[in-house]
Amino acid sequence: AVVSTQSRIGTFSFLGSHLYRAELIKRRNFMLVFNALPSVDSFFALSGFLVAYLLLKQLAKRGGLTPLQWIAFYVHRYVRLTMPYLVDMLIEGWLYRLVMTGPRAQQMTTTDMGSHKMCEQYWYTNLLYINNFVPWKATGACLGQGWYLANDMQFFLIAPLFIVLLFGTPLLGVLATGGTMICSAVSAAVITAHYHLGPASTADTNLDEMWLLYNKPWIRITPYLVGILGGWFYWKWGKQITEGVKTLPEWLKVICATPIWAVTAAVEYAVVFGLYDDVQNLQKGNPGEVESVFYQSLARIAWSLSLTIQILLCQCGLGGFINSLLSWNGWQILSRLTYSVFLLHLGLITVLFGQMRHTLFLNPDFEFAVFYLGTLTMSYLSAAVLYLTVEQPVANIEGISYRKSTK
């Protein structure tokens, strides 16, 4: 989804006809690309779910963690993420500019906000995972996807505050986590109203939305917190619920699960496609302030809560064919390359556009399909190299040290 969105949005710069752009925006199914922002919230929710569940299992097994084990907990995460990230910075920030010779190569590599210039000036912010703060109002980045890693690392740093409370004092943990979510939603609402922002960056004429809302942790943390609550719920009651579900006949499982799947899917549909009319009328200005405030403050919670409920349904035996599809063993191979694909895909797209010497005319659906499939294939092939030469060797070496320090 991420590669598809970046590819499709990128082709907008090379359209030879504005009529095709107008036609695309009129397609309701194009909202899957144009408003694919909830896909990022999915990753935050999944990350929070896994961190909470795995840490709670450790806390239950050991009765708590020693200071050395807490240090290892953070170092493990930093090393695993940073080494492939650093290599990608070297590739995308410096090496790519040497191979781009197209008419737009200079624009993409040597402008003040191009990746090369940003990496020269702010490379340290990526390694410290503060690149969503420094520079504060950046319209470019050393790595365009780096803002996500900064947020994810910042959430990981504070996640134990909520998880330890949920482990030792569940009521207080739920109140703290829920209260933080409310504060985040209120912050999004206040900022949206004060700066007269639209409901999302894809339905907003104010370009400041990116640094005011989109990449700031106090706005993006709500899906992560929903995931933490989901991971805690599954750790505490998942086994009992799963055992109970096993005793039910299949017809009763269907009756119990279908309404929940229908409601959560309807909420997710509303989050993605609910902005369709607003996108059509964007040239007339931003949508109404009340609508924008409600969407900015509640859409992330609604999406991540629906997704987390669906995860719990799958884990507890109520996923049906959806769980069977997602549990296919073949996904495990691709999943190992996911992080490297995430790191490399945007740089590859940039190089391809930098090399492009023609615009896309008439109806370039076929050209986009070829471009997307080529980018996806190249991303996975490149990711396999990065995984085998950097990510996995580092993981093996670091894993030995981590296991020793947590014994």
mmCIF file of C-alpha atoms in Angstrom:
data_model
loop_
_atom_site.group_PDB
_atom_site.id
_atom_site.type_symbol
_atom_site.label_atom_id
_atom_site.label_comp_id
_atom_site.label_asym_id
_atom_site.label_seq_id
_atom_site.Cartn_x
_atom_site.Cartn_y
_atom_site.Cartn_z
ATOM 1 C CA ALA A 1 0.000 0.000 0.000
ATOM 2 C CA VAL A 2 2.788 2.432 0.882
ATOM 3 C CA VAL A 3 4.761 1.727 -2.310
ATOM 4 C CA SER A 4 1.603 2.006 -4.418
ATOM 5 C CA THR A 5 0.655 5.330 -2.870
ATOM 6 C CA GLN A 6 4.125 6.850 -3.240
ATOM 7 C CA SER A 7 4.298 5.659 -6.854
ATOM 8 C CA ARG A 8 0.885 6.990 -7.818
ATOM 9 C CA ILE A 9 1.290 10.358 -6.080
ATOM 10 C CA GLY A 10 4.741 10.711 -7.626
ATOM 11 C CA THR A 11 3.390 10.247 -11.146
ATOM 12 C CA PHE A 12 1.273 13.382 -10.682
ATOM 13 C CA SER A 13 4.403 15.465 -11.295
ATOM 14 C CA PHE A 14 4.882 13.841 -14.699
ATOM 15 C CA LEU A 15 1.360 13.974 -16.070
ATOM 16 C CA GLY A 16 1.262 15.677 -19.448
ATOM 17 C CA SER A 17 -2.478 16.284 -19.114
ATOM 18 C CA HIS A 18 -4.274 17.797 -16.144
ATOM 19 C CA LEU A 19 -7.461 16.145 -17.405
ATOM 20 C CA TYR A 20 -6.203 12.758 -16.267
ATOM 21 C CA ARG A 21 -5.464 14.136 -12.793
ATOM 22 C CA ALA A 22 -9.011 15.463 -12.604
ATOM 23 C CA GLU A 23 -10.345 12.096 -13.782
ATOM 24 C CA LEU A 24 -8.360 10.246 -11.132
ATOM 25 C CA ILE A 25 -9.663 12.409 -8.311
ATOM 26 C CA LYS A 26 -13.238 11.721 -9.449
ATOM 27 C CA ARG A 27 -12.738 7.971 -9.069
ATOM 28 C CA ARG A 28 -14.050 6.886 -5.697
ATOM 29 C CA ASN A 29 -11.678 3.913 -5.581
ATOM 30 C CA PHE A 30 -8.757 6.322 -6.002
ATOM 31 C CA MET A 31 -9.316 7.327 -2.372
ATOM 32 C CA LEU A 32 -7.485 4.098 -1.516
ATOM 33 C CA VAL A 33 -4.375 5.862 -2.843
ATOM 34 C CA PHE A 34 -5.184 9.522 -2.347
ATOM 35 C CA ASN A 35 -6.256 9.017 1.258
ATOM 36 C CA ALA A 36 -3.990 6.112 2.184
ATOM 37 C CA LEU A 37 -2.826 7.925 5.323
ATOM 38 C CA PRO A 38 -4.548 5.433 7.680
ATOM 39 C CA SER A 39 -2.118 2.770 6.444
ATOM 40 C CA VAL A 40 0.559 4.530 8.514
ATOM 41 C CA ASP A 41 -1.691 4.408 11.579
ATOM 42 C CA SER A 42 -1.999 0.662 10.993
ATOM 43 C CA PHE A 43 1.761 0.288 11.455
ATOM 44 C CA PHE A 44 1.681 2.386 14.627
ATOM 45 C CA ALA A 45 -1.154 0.284 16.053
ATOM 46 C CA LEU A 46 0.598 -2.986 15.183
ATOM 47 C CA SER A 47 3.840 -1.730 16.713
ATOM 48 C CA GLY A 48 2.117 -0.736 19.950
ATOM 49 C CA PHE A 49 0.278 -4.067 20.103
ATOM 50 C CA LEU A 50 3.451 -6.124 19.717
ATOM 51 C CA VAL A 51 5.566 -4.028 22.096
ATOM 52 C CA ALA A 52 2.917 -4.260 24.807
ATOM 53 C CA TYR A 53 2.238 -7.969 24.401
ATOM 54 C CA LEU A 54 5.900 -9.016 24.286
ATOM 55 C CA LEU A 55 6.976 -6.754 27.158
ATOM 56 C CA LEU A 56 4.076 -7.907 29.337
ATOM 57 C CA LYS A 57 5.109 -11.516 28.747
ATOM 58 C CA GLN A 58 8.639 -10.659 29.889
ATOM 59 C CA LEU A 59 7.402 -8.804 32.952
ATOM 60 C CA ALA A 60 5.143 -11.720 33.913
ATOM 61 C CA LYS A 61 7.923 -14.248 33.395
ATOM 62 C CA ARG A 62 10.592 -12.342 35.316
ATOM 63 C CA GLY A 63 8.456 -10.404 37.760
ATOM 64 C CA GLY A 64 10.038 -7.202 36.452
ATOM 65 C CA LEU A 65 13.219 -6.138 34.673
ATOM 66 C CA THR A 66 16.567 -5.153 36.151
ATOM 67 C CA PRO A 67 18.232 -1.837 35.123
ATOM 68 C CA LEU A 68 20.593 -3.774 32.841
ATOM 69 C CA GLN A 69 17.667 -5.503 31.174
ATOM 70 C CA TRP A 70 15.909 -2.183 30.619
ATOM 71 C CA ILE A 71 19.062 -0.797 29.002
ATOM 72 C CA ALA A 72 19.260 -3.877 26.778
ATOM 73 C CA PHE A 73 15.564 -3.398 25.924
ATOM 74 C CA TYR A 74 16.301 0.022 24.406
ATOM 75 C CA VAL A 75 19.719 -0.738 22.912
ATOM 76 C CA HIS A 76 18.278 -3.797 21.158
ATOM 77 C CA ARG A 77 15.677 -1.645 19.429
ATOM 78 C CA TYR A 78 18.079 1.153 18.516
ATOM 79 C CA VAL A 79 20.712 -1.113 16.975
ATOM 80 C CA ARG A 80 18.240 -3.239 15.033
ATOM 81 C CA LEU A 81 16.610 -0.192 13.434
ATOM 82 C CA THR A 82 19.564 2.129 13.044
ATOM 83 C CA MET A 83 22.163 0.091 11.156
ATOM 84 C CA PRO A 84 19.991 -0.521 8.036
ATOM 85 C CA TYR A 85 18.686 3.045 8.419
ATOM 86 C CA LEU A 86 22.245 4.425 8.379
ATOM 87 C CA VAL A 87 23.137 2.472 5.241
ATOM 88 C CA ASP A 88 20.006 3.760 3.515
ATOM 89 C CA MET A 89 20.951 7.323 4.491
ATOM 90 C CA LEU A 90 24.334 6.846 2.815
ATOM 91 C CA ILE A 91 22.701 5.430 -0.300
ATOM 92 C CA GLU A 92 19.803 7.830 -0.644
ATOM 93 C CA GLY A 93 21.446 10.933 0.755
ATOM 94 C CA TRP A 94 24.685 10.765 -1.224
ATOM 95 C CA LEU A 95 25.033 7.949 -3.741
ATOM 96 C CA TYR A 96 21.730 8.312 -5.599
ATOM 97 C CA ARG A 97 22.576 11.812 -6.784
ATOM 98 C CA LEU A 98 25.582 10.382 -8.626
ATOM 99 C CA VAL A 99 23.455 8.118 -10.821
ATOM 100 C CA MET A 100 20.615 10.522 -11.666
ATOM 101 C CA THR A 101 21.159 12.326 -14.965
ATOM 102 C CA GLY A 102 17.604 13.188 -16.014
ATOM 103 C CA PRO A 103 16.195 16.714 -16.433
ATOM 104 C CA ARG A 104 14.821 16.753 -12.876
ATOM 105 C CA ALA A 105 17.842 15.232 -11.198
ATOM 106 C CA GLN A 106 19.233 18.578 -10.038
ATOM 107 C CA GLN A 107 15.868 19.620 -8.606
ATOM 108 C CA MET A 108 15.661 16.408 -6.582
ATOM 109 C CA THR A 109 19.191 16.375 -5.216
ATOM 110 C CA THR A 110 20.676 19.865 -4.964
ATOM 111 C CA THR A 111 17.821 22.138 -3.858
ATOM 112 C CA ASP A 112 17.810 23.323 -0.247
ATOM 113 C CA MET A 113 15.121 20.802 0.619
ATOM 114 C CA GLY A 114 16.444 17.923 -1.506
ATOM 115 C CA SER A 115 17.524 14.769 0.280
ATOM 116 C CA HIS A 116 21.240 15.392 -0.328
ATOM 117 C CA LYS A 117 21.250 18.889 1.167
ATOM 118 C CA MET A 118 19.067 17.819 4.075
ATOM 119 C CA CYS A 119 21.345 14.862 4.817
ATOM 120 C CA GLU A 120 24.389 17.136 4.765
ATOM 121 C CA GLN A 121 22.843 19.507 7.280
ATOM 122 C CA TYR A 122 20.665 17.306 9.459
ATOM 123 C CA TRP A 123 22.016 13.738 9.228
ATOM 124 C CA TYR A 124 22.459 13.586 13.020
ATOM 125 C CA THR A 125 18.752 14.206 13.621
ATOM 126 C CA ASN A 126 17.925 10.931 11.890
ATOM 127 C CA LEU A 127 20.397 8.963 13.983
ATOM 128 C CA LEU A 128 18.963 10.559 17.146
ATOM 129 C CA TYR A 129 15.405 10.050 15.875
ATOM 130 C CA ILE A 130 14.495 13.713 16.344
ATOM 131 C CA ASN A 131 14.115 14.543 12.650
ATOM 132 C CA ASN A 132 10.401 15.241 13.150
ATOM 133 C CA PHE A 133 11.461 18.147 15.399
ATOM 134 C CA VAL A 134 14.661 19.429 13.758
ATOM 135 C CA PRO A 135 14.220 21.409 11.583
ATOM 136 C CA TRP A 136 10.830 22.348 13.011
ATOM 137 C CA LYS A 137 9.184 23.563 9.799
ATOM 138 C CA ALA A 138 11.007 21.408 7.270
ATOM 139 C CA THR A 139 9.346 20.905 3.888
ATOM 140 C CA GLY A 140 11.974 18.349 2.909
ATOM 141 C CA ALA A 141 13.866 15.584 4.648
ATOM 142 C CA CYS A 142 17.080 13.603 4.548
ATOM 143 C CA LEU A 143 14.842 10.568 4.105
ATOM 144 C CA GLY A 144 11.215 11.241 3.315
ATOM 145 C CA GLN A 145 10.070 8.238 5.359
ATOM 146 C CA GLY A 146 12.287 9.101 8.328
ATOM 147 C CA TRP A 147 9.542 10.982 10.159
ATOM 148 C CA TYR A 148 7.763 7.671 10.765
ATOM 149 C CA LEU A 149 10.840 6.054 12.318
ATOM 150 C CA ALA A 150 11.342 9.092 14.567
ATOM 151 C CA ASN A 151 7.782 8.846 15.865
ATOM 152 C CA ASP A 152 7.966 5.097 16.300
ATOM 153 C CA MET A 153 11.199 5.336 18.294
ATOM 154 C CA GLN A 154 9.804 8.117 20.471
ATOM 155 C CA PHE A 155 6.697 6.043 21.190
ATOM 156 C CA PHE A 156 8.883 3.046 22.007
ATOM 157 C CA LEU A 157 10.849 5.123 24.519
ATOM 158 C CA ILE A 158 7.761 6.028 26.545
ATOM 159 C CA ALA A 159 5.740 2.839 25.954
ATOM 160 C CA PRO A 160 7.006 1.121 29.164
ATOM 161 C CA LEU A 161 5.465 3.928 31.230
ATOM 162 C CA PHE A 162 2.019 2.768 30.130
ATOM 163 C CA ILE A 163 2.811 -0.943 29.925
ATOM 164 C CA VAL A 164 4.282 -1.192 33.430
ATOM 165 C CA LEU A 165 1.197 0.566 34.807
ATOM 166 C CA LEU A 166 -1.061 -1.841 32.910
ATOM 167 C CA PHE A 167 0.958 -4.739 34.342
ATOM 168 C CA GLY A 168 1.006 -3.607 37.969
ATOM 169 C CA THR A 169 -2.096 -1.412 38.303
ATOM 170 C CA PRO A 170 -4.408 -2.104 35.352
ATOM 171 C CA LEU A 171 -7.037 0.501 36.200
ATOM 172 C CA LEU A 172 -4.440 3.245 36.524
ATOM 173 C CA GLY A 173 -2.767 2.046 33.323
ATOM 174 C CA VAL A 174 -6.029 2.173 31.364
ATOM 175 C CA LEU A 175 -6.782 5.650 32.726
ATOM 176 C CA ALA A 176 -3.286 6.918 31.900
ATOM 177 C CA THR A 177 -3.349 5.476 28.400
ATOM 178 C CA GLY A 178 -6.879 6.630 27.697
ATOM 179 C CA GLY A 179 -6.198 10.052 29.164
ATOM 180 C CA THR A 180 -3.157 10.497 26.917
ATOM 181 C CA MET A 181 -5.259 9.540 23.906
ATOM 182 C CA ILE A 182 -7.838 12.157 24.856
ATOM 183 C CA CYS A 183 -5.122 14.804 25.247
ATOM 184 C CA SER A 184 -3.764 13.887 21.812
ATOM 185 C CA ALA A 185 -7.213 14.134 20.214
ATOM 186 C CA VAL A 186 -7.863 17.489 21.884
ATOM 187 C CA SER A 187 -4.471 18.773 20.695
ATOM 188 C CA ALA A 188 -5.314 17.793 17.116
ATOM 189 C CA ALA A 189 -8.689 19.508 17.402
ATOM 190 C CA VAL A 190 -7.256 22.749 18.837
ATOM 191 C CA ILE A 191 -4.432 22.985 16.274
ATOM 192 C CA THR A 192 -6.831 22.233 13.419
ATOM 193 C CA ALA A 193 -9.261 24.930 14.564
ATOM 194 C CA HIS A 194 -6.577 27.529 15.339
ATOM 195 C CA TYR A 195 -4.752 27.208 12.006
ATOM 196 C CA HIS A 196 -7.904 26.505 9.968
ATOM 197 C CA LEU A 197 -6.551 23.216 8.658
ATOM 198 C CA GLY A 198 -8.408 20.650 6.584
ATOM 199 C CA PRO A 199 -9.377 17.157 7.761
ATOM 200 C CA ALA A 200 -6.222 15.556 6.303
ATOM 201 C CA SER A 201 -3.160 16.529 4.300
ATOM 202 C CA THR A 202 -4.829 15.106 1.185
ATOM 203 C CA ALA A 203 -7.839 17.400 1.692
ATOM 204 C CA ASP A 204 -6.079 20.550 2.831
ATOM 205 C CA THR A 205 -4.966 23.681 0.997
ATOM 206 C CA ASN A 206 -2.687 24.653 3.898
ATOM 207 C CA LEU A 207 0.742 23.087 3.370
ATOM 208 C CA ASP A 208 1.679 23.761 7.011
ATOM 209 C CA GLU A 209 -0.437 20.754 7.991
ATOM 210 C CA MET A 210 2.589 18.528 7.503
ATOM 211 C CA TRP A 211 4.707 20.050 10.279
ATOM 212 C CA LEU A 212 1.808 21.167 12.472
ATOM 213 C CA LEU A 213 0.061 17.800 12.670
ATOM 214 C CA TYR A 214 1.251 15.069 10.352
ATOM 215 C CA ASN A 215 4.714 14.308 11.734
ATOM 216 C CA LYS A 216 4.356 15.352 15.374
ATOM 217 C CA PRO A 217 4.304 12.589 18.020
ATOM 218 C CA TRP A 218 1.635 14.131 20.260
ATOM 219 C CA ILE A 219 -0.738 13.872 17.296
ATOM 220 C CA ARG A 220 0.323 10.491 15.892
ATOM 221 C CA ILE A 221 0.555 8.601 19.211
ATOM 222 C CA THR A 222 -3.140 7.665 19.477
ATOM 223 C CA PRO A 223 -2.958 4.552 17.214
ATOM 224 C CA TYR A 224 0.125 3.374 19.118
ATOM 225 C CA LEU A 225 -1.715 3.712 22.432
ATOM 226 C CA VAL A 226 -4.726 1.870 21.052
ATOM 227 C CA GLY A 227 -2.335 -0.892 20.038
ATOM 228 C CA ILE A 228 -0.843 -0.968 23.554
ATOM 229 C CA LEU A 229 -4.311 -1.418 25.050
ATOM 230 C CA GLY A 230 -5.031 -4.163 22.512
ATOM 231 C CA GLY A 231 -1.783 -5.967 23.343
ATOM 232 C CA TRP A 232 -2.543 -5.725 27.073
ATOM 233 C CA PHE A 233 -6.098 -7.009 26.528
ATOM 234 C CA TYR A 234 -4.847 -10.000 24.548
ATOM 235 C CA TRP A 235 -2.116 -10.764 27.107
ATOM 236 C CA LYS A 236 -4.608 -10.651 29.979
ATOM 237 C CA TRP A 237 -7.660 -12.330 28.493
ATOM 238 C CA GLY A 238 -6.648 -13.681 25.078
ATOM 239 C CA LYS A 239 -6.001 -17.256 26.221
ATOM 240 C CA GLN A 240 -9.298 -17.547 28.085
ATOM 241 C CA ILE A 241 -11.287 -16.100 25.187
ATOM 242 C CA THR A 242 -9.548 -18.358 22.664
ATOM 243 C CA GLU A 243 -10.271 -21.451 24.751
ATOM 244 C CA GLY A 244 -13.896 -20.403 25.054
ATOM 245 C CA VAL A 245 -14.234 -19.793 21.314
ATOM 246 C CA LYS A 246 -12.906 -23.287 20.585
ATOM 247 C CA THR A 247 -15.919 -24.772 22.361
ATOM 248 C CA LEU A 248 -18.414 -22.926 20.145
ATOM 249 C CA PRO A 249 -19.952 -24.506 17.031
ATOM 250 C CA GLU A 250 -18.943 -22.920 13.730
ATOM 251 C CA TRP A 251 -22.355 -21.390 13.041
ATOM 252 C CA LEU A 252 -22.301 -19.602 16.390
ATOM 253 C CA LYS A 253 -18.799 -18.254 15.710
ATOM 254 C CA VAL A 254 -20.093 -16.775 12.455
ATOM 255 C CA ILE A 255 -23.080 -15.194 14.184
ATOM 256 C CA CYS A 256 -20.878 -13.682 16.892
ATOM 257 C CA ALA A 257 -18.068 -12.447 14.652
ATOM 258 C CA THR A 258 -19.910 -11.194 11.553
ATOM 259 C CA PRO A 259 -21.536 -8.094 13.163
ATOM 260 C CA ILE A 260 -18.207 -7.043 14.703
ATOM 261 C CA TRP A 261 -16.366 -7.464 11.405
ATOM 262 C CA ALA A 262 -19.124 -5.534 9.607
ATOM 263 C CA VAL A 263 -19.056 -2.598 12.033
ATOM 264 C CA THR A 264 -15.258 -2.311 12.130
ATOM 265 C CA ALA A 265 -15.037 -2.563 8.326
ATOM 266 C CA ALA A 266 -17.720 0.132 7.981
ATOM 267 C CA VAL A 267 -15.748 2.445 10.278
ATOM 268 C CA GLU A 268 -12.572 1.866 8.275
ATOM 269 C CA TYR A 269 -14.455 2.527 5.034
ATOM 270 C CA ALA A 270 -15.796 5.794 6.441
ATOM 271 C CA VAL A 271 -12.307 6.915 7.504
ATOM 272 C CA VAL A 272 -10.822 6.317 4.038
ATOM 273 C CA PHE A 273 -13.723 7.236 1.755
ATOM 274 C CA GLY A 274 -15.428 9.807 3.968
ATOM 275 C CA LEU A 275 -13.284 12.589 2.485
ATOM 276 C CA TYR A 276 -14.302 11.880 -1.111
ATOM 277 C CA ASP A 277 -16.648 14.874 -1.456
ATOM 278 C CA ASP A 278 -14.154 17.139 0.278
ATOM 279 C CA VAL A 279 -11.426 16.186 -2.191
ATOM 280 C CA GLN A 280 -13.774 16.951 -5.100
ATOM 281 C CA ASN A 281 -14.413 20.451 -3.759
ATOM 282 C CA LEU A 282 -10.856 21.164 -2.631
ATOM 283 C CA GLN A 283 -10.362 23.905 -5.215
ATOM 284 C CA LYS A 284 -13.101 25.861 -3.405
ATOM 285 C CA GLY A 285 -11.127 25.777 -0.147
ATOM 286 C CA ASN A 286 -10.894 23.584 2.925
ATOM 287 C CA PRO A 287 -14.013 21.766 4.201
ATOM 288 C CA GLY A 288 -15.986 23.153 7.125
ATOM 289 C CA GLU A 289 -14.076 23.680 10.365
ATOM 290 C CA VAL A 290 -16.328 21.417 12.427
ATOM 291 C CA GLU A 291 -15.852 18.525 10.016
ATOM 292 C CA SER A 292 -12.090 19.069 9.911
ATOM 293 C CA VAL A 293 -11.821 19.178 13.708
ATOM 294 C CA PHE A 294 -13.820 15.985 14.140
ATOM 295 C CA TYR A 295 -11.880 14.105 11.478
ATOM 296 C CA GLN A 296 -8.424 15.193 12.652
ATOM 297 C CA SER A 297 -9.182 14.346 16.281
ATOM 298 C CA LEU A 298 -11.170 11.118 15.906
ATOM 299 C CA ALA A 299 -10.225 9.427 12.603
ATOM 300 C CA ARG A 300 -6.945 7.945 13.870
ATOM 301 C CA ILE A 301 -8.619 6.552 16.981
ATOM 302 C CA ALA A 302 -11.513 5.113 14.975
ATOM 303 C CA TRP A 303 -9.238 3.460 12.416
ATOM 304 C CA SER A 304 -6.756 1.982 14.894
ATOM 305 C CA LEU A 305 -9.486 0.803 17.273
ATOM 306 C CA SER A 306 -11.290 -0.998 14.437
ATOM 307 C CA LEU A 307 -8.033 -2.565 13.261
ATOM 308 C CA THR A 308 -7.080 -3.663 16.781
ATOM 309 C CA ILE A 309 -10.482 -5.287 17.280
ATOM 310 C CA GLN A 310 -9.994 -7.167 14.012
ATOM 311 C CA ILE A 311 -6.560 -8.336 15.174
ATOM 312 C CA LEU A 312 -8.089 -9.609 18.404
ATOM 313 C CA LEU A 313 -10.813 -11.434 16.462
ATOM 314 C CA CYS A 314 -8.170 -13.196 14.368
ATOM 315 C CA GLN A 315 -6.045 -14.061 17.402
ATOM 316 C CA CYS A 316 -9.001 -15.425 19.336
ATOM 317 C CA GLY A 317 -10.281 -17.732 16.581
ATOM 318 C CA LEU A 318 -12.968 -15.510 15.061
ATOM 319 C CA GLY A 319 -11.050 -14.419 11.976
ATOM 320 C CA GLY A 320 -12.432 -16.995 9.552
ATOM 321 C CA PHE A 321 -11.032 -16.933 6.027
ATOM 322 C CA ILE A 322 -9.401 -13.539 6.671
ATOM 323 C CA ASN A 323 -7.214 -15.038 9.367
ATOM 324 C CA SER A 324 -6.413 -18.018 7.109
ATOM 325 C CA LEU A 325 -5.319 -15.653 4.336
ATOM 326 C CA LEU A 326 -3.193 -13.492 6.636
ATOM 327 C CA SER A 327 -1.646 -16.578 8.269
ATOM 328 C CA TRP A 328 -0.342 -17.989 4.978
ATOM 329 C CA ASN A 329 3.247 -19.099 5.509
ATOM 330 C CA GLY A 330 4.368 -17.403 2.307
ATOM 331 C CA TRP A 331 3.949 -14.001 3.942
ATOM 332 C CA GLN A 332 6.754 -14.811 6.377
ATOM 333 C CA ILE A 333 9.387 -14.571 3.636
ATOM 334 C CA LEU A 334 8.145 -11.194 2.439
ATOM 335 C CA SER A 335 7.679 -9.940 6.009
ATOM 336 C CA ARG A 336 11.385 -10.319 6.690
ATOM 337 C CA LEU A 337 12.068 -7.808 3.920
ATOM 338 C CA THR A 338 9.364 -5.334 4.914
ATOM 339 C CA TYR A 339 11.604 -2.960 6.880
ATOM 340 C CA SER A 340 14.230 -2.824 4.139
ATOM 341 C CA VAL A 341 11.535 -2.246 1.505
ATOM 342 C CA PHE A 342 10.186 0.607 3.600
ATOM 343 C CA LEU A 343 13.647 2.160 3.777
ATOM 344 C CA LEU A 344 14.567 1.763 0.121
ATOM 345 C CA HIS A 345 11.393 2.222 -1.903
ATOM 346 C CA LEU A 346 11.150 6.021 -1.747
ATOM 347 C CA GLY A 347 14.746 6.498 -2.873
ATOM 348 C CA LEU A 348 14.207 4.149 -5.809
ATOM 349 C CA ILE A 349 11.111 6.078 -6.832
ATOM 350 C CA THR A 350 13.096 9.312 -6.633
ATOM 351 C CA VAL A 351 15.826 7.884 -8.871
ATOM 352 C CA LEU A 352 13.304 6.622 -11.421
ATOM 353 C CA PHE A 353 11.628 10.033 -11.589
ATOM 354 C CA GLY A 354 15.007 11.735 -11.714
ATOM 355 C CA GLN A 355 15.905 9.621 -14.739
ATOM 356 C CA MET A 356 12.561 10.091 -16.499
ATOM 357 C CA ARG A 357 12.808 12.097 -19.722
ATOM 358 C CA HIS A 358 9.178 12.171 -20.779
ATOM 359 C CA THR A 359 5.798 13.027 -19.340
ATOM 360 C CA LEU A 360 2.815 10.686 -19.057
ATOM 361 C CA PHE A 361 0.077 11.468 -21.589
ATOM 362 C CA LEU A 362 -3.553 10.623 -22.192
ATOM 363 C CA ASN A 363 -4.563 7.812 -19.853
ATOM 364 C CA PRO A 364 -1.393 6.457 -18.242
ATOM 365 C CA ASP A 365 -3.011 3.713 -16.141
ATOM 366 C CA PHE A 366 -0.938 1.103 -17.941
ATOM 367 C CA GLU A 367 2.243 3.147 -17.521
ATOM 368 C CA PHE A 368 1.545 3.482 -13.821
ATOM 369 C CA ALA A 369 0.917 -0.264 -13.468
ATOM 370 C CA VAL A 370 4.267 -0.991 -15.121
ATOM 371 C CA PHE A 371 5.974 1.670 -13.012
ATOM 372 C CA TYR A 372 4.443 0.388 -9.764
ATOM 373 C CA LEU A 373 5.207 -3.281 -10.408
ATOM 374 C CA GLY A 374 8.744 -2.405 -11.469
ATOM 375 C CA THR A 375 9.272 -0.266 -8.374
ATOM 376 C CA LEU A 376 7.856 -2.966 -6.114
ATOM 377 C CA THR A 377 10.076 -5.627 -7.667
ATOM 378 C CA MET A 378 13.175 -3.453 -7.486
ATOM 379 C CA SER A 379 12.349 -2.550 -3.882
ATOM 380 C CA TYR A 380 12.160 -6.200 -2.836
ATOM 381 C CA LEU A 381 15.294 -7.174 -4.746
ATOM 382 C CA SER A 382 17.210 -4.275 -3.203
ATOM 383 C CA ALA A 383 15.709 -5.075 0.192
ATOM 384 C CA ALA A 384 16.941 -8.663 -0.073
ATOM 385 C CA VAL A 385 20.485 -7.375 -0.557
ATOM 386 C CA LEU A 386 20.213 -4.945 2.366
ATOM 387 C CA TYR A 387 18.645 -7.638 4.540
ATOM 388 C CA LEU A 388 21.300 -10.261 3.797
ATOM 389 C CA THR A 389 24.295 -7.921 4.035
ATOM 390 C CA VAL A 390 23.286 -5.586 6.868
ATOM 391 C CA GLU A 391 20.005 -6.204 8.673
ATOM 392 C CA GLN A 392 20.279 -9.932 9.370
ATOM 393 C CA PRO A 393 24.011 -10.018 10.236
ATOM 394 C CA VAL A 394 23.519 -7.120 12.666
ATOM 395 C CA ALA A 395 20.470 -8.853 14.110
ATOM 396 C CA ASN A 396 22.437 -12.078 14.632
ATOM 397 C CA ILE A 397 25.347 -10.367 16.388
ATOM 398 C CA GLU A 398 23.128 -8.073 18.435
ATOM 399 C CA GLY A 399 20.754 -10.918 19.281
ATOM 400 C CA ILE A 400 23.546 -12.883 20.962
ATOM 401 C CA SER A 401 24.433 -9.904 23.156
ATOM 402 C CA TYR A 402 20.771 -9.186 23.891
ATOM 403 C CA ARG A 403 20.030 -12.742 25.024
ATOM 404 C CA LYS A 404 23.055 -12.696 27.333
ATOM 405 C CA SER A 405 22.078 -9.376 28.897
ATOM 406 C CA THR A 406 18.490 -10.451 29.538
ATOM 407 C CA LYS A 407 19.269 -13.772 31.240
#
